[in-house]
């Protein structure tokens, strides 16, 4: 049972590690492509969006990829 719990903890580390890296890139380059209204927003606003981008990175990645196809 402990092995299963350890596996899920490591899985969460990988998920949020990937989310952290994605959020850094997304806040610098991708945020304006997904939502044009954030163009020219402050770094304080982007810092507030960092935790959400880290947690919801698969959804935001999908939206970003859809916008790049257009």
Coordinates of C-alpha atoms in Angstrom, one line a residue:
X1 CA 0.0 0.0 0.0
X2 CA 2.8 2.4 0.8
X3 CA 4.4 1.8 -2.6
X4 CA 1.2 2.9 -4.3
X5 CA 1.0 6.0 -2.3
X6 CA 4.6 6.8 -3.0
X7 CA 4.0 6.3 -6.7
X8 CA 1.1 8.8 -6.7
X9 CA 3.2 11.4 -4.8
X10 CA 5.9 11.1 -7.4
X11 CA 3.3 11.4 -10.1
X12 CA 2.1 14.6 -8.5
X13 CA 5.7 15.9 -8.4
X14 CA 6.0 15.2 -12.2
X15 CA 2.7 16.8 -12.9
X16 CA 3.4 20.0 -11.0
X17 CA 7.0 20.1 -12.2
X18 CA 5.8 20.1 -15.8
X19 CA 3.2 22.6 -14.9
X20 CA 5.8 24.9 -13.4
X21 CA 7.9 24.9 -16.5
X22 CA 4.8 25.3 -18.7
X23 CA 3.6 28.2 -16.6
X24 CA 6.9 30.1 -17.0
X25 CA 6.8 29.8 -20.8
X26 CA 3.0 30.4 -21.0
X27 CA 3.1 33.6 -19.0
X28 CA 5.8 35.0 -21.1
X29 CA 4.7 33.9 -24.6
X30 CA 1.4 32.1 -24.7
X31 CA -1.0 34.1 -22.5
X32 CA -1.6 36.8 -25.0
X33 CA -2.3 34.3 -27.8
X34 CA -5.0 32.5 -25.7
X35 CA -6.6 35.7 -24.4
X36 CA -6.0 39.0 -26.3
X37 CA -7.3 41.1 -23.4
X38 CA -4.2 40.4 -21.3
X39 CA -2.0 42.2 -23.7
X40 CA 0.0 44.8 -21.9
X41 CA -0.9 43.4 -18.4
X42 CA 1.5 43.9 -15.5
X43 CA 3.8 41.3 -14.1
X44 CA 1.8 41.4 -10.9
X45 CA -1.2 40.1 -12.8
X46 CA 0.9 37.4 -14.5
X47 CA 2.3 36.4 -11.1
X48 CA -1.3 35.9 -9.8
X49 CA -2.0 33.7 -12.9
X50 CA 1.1 31.6 -12.3
X51 CA -0.5 29.2 -9.8
X52 CA -3.6 28.6 -12.1
X53 CA -1.4 28.0 -15.1
X54 CA 0.7 25.5 -13.1
X55 CA -2.4 23.6 -12.0
X56 CA -4.4 23.7 -15.2
X57 CA -1.5 23.4 -17.7
X58 CA -2.9 20.6 -19.8
X59 CA -6.1 22.6 -20.5
X60 CA -4.1 25.8 -21.3
X61 CA -1.7 23.9 -23.5
X62 CA -4.6 22.5 -25.5
X63 CA -6.1 26.1 -25.9
X64 CA -2.7 27.5 -26.8
X65 CA -2.2 24.8 -29.5
X66 CA -5.6 25.4 -30.9
X67 CA -4.9 29.2 -31.2
X68 CA -1.6 28.5 -33.0
X69 CA -3.4 26.4 -35.7
X70 CA -5.6 29.4 -36.7

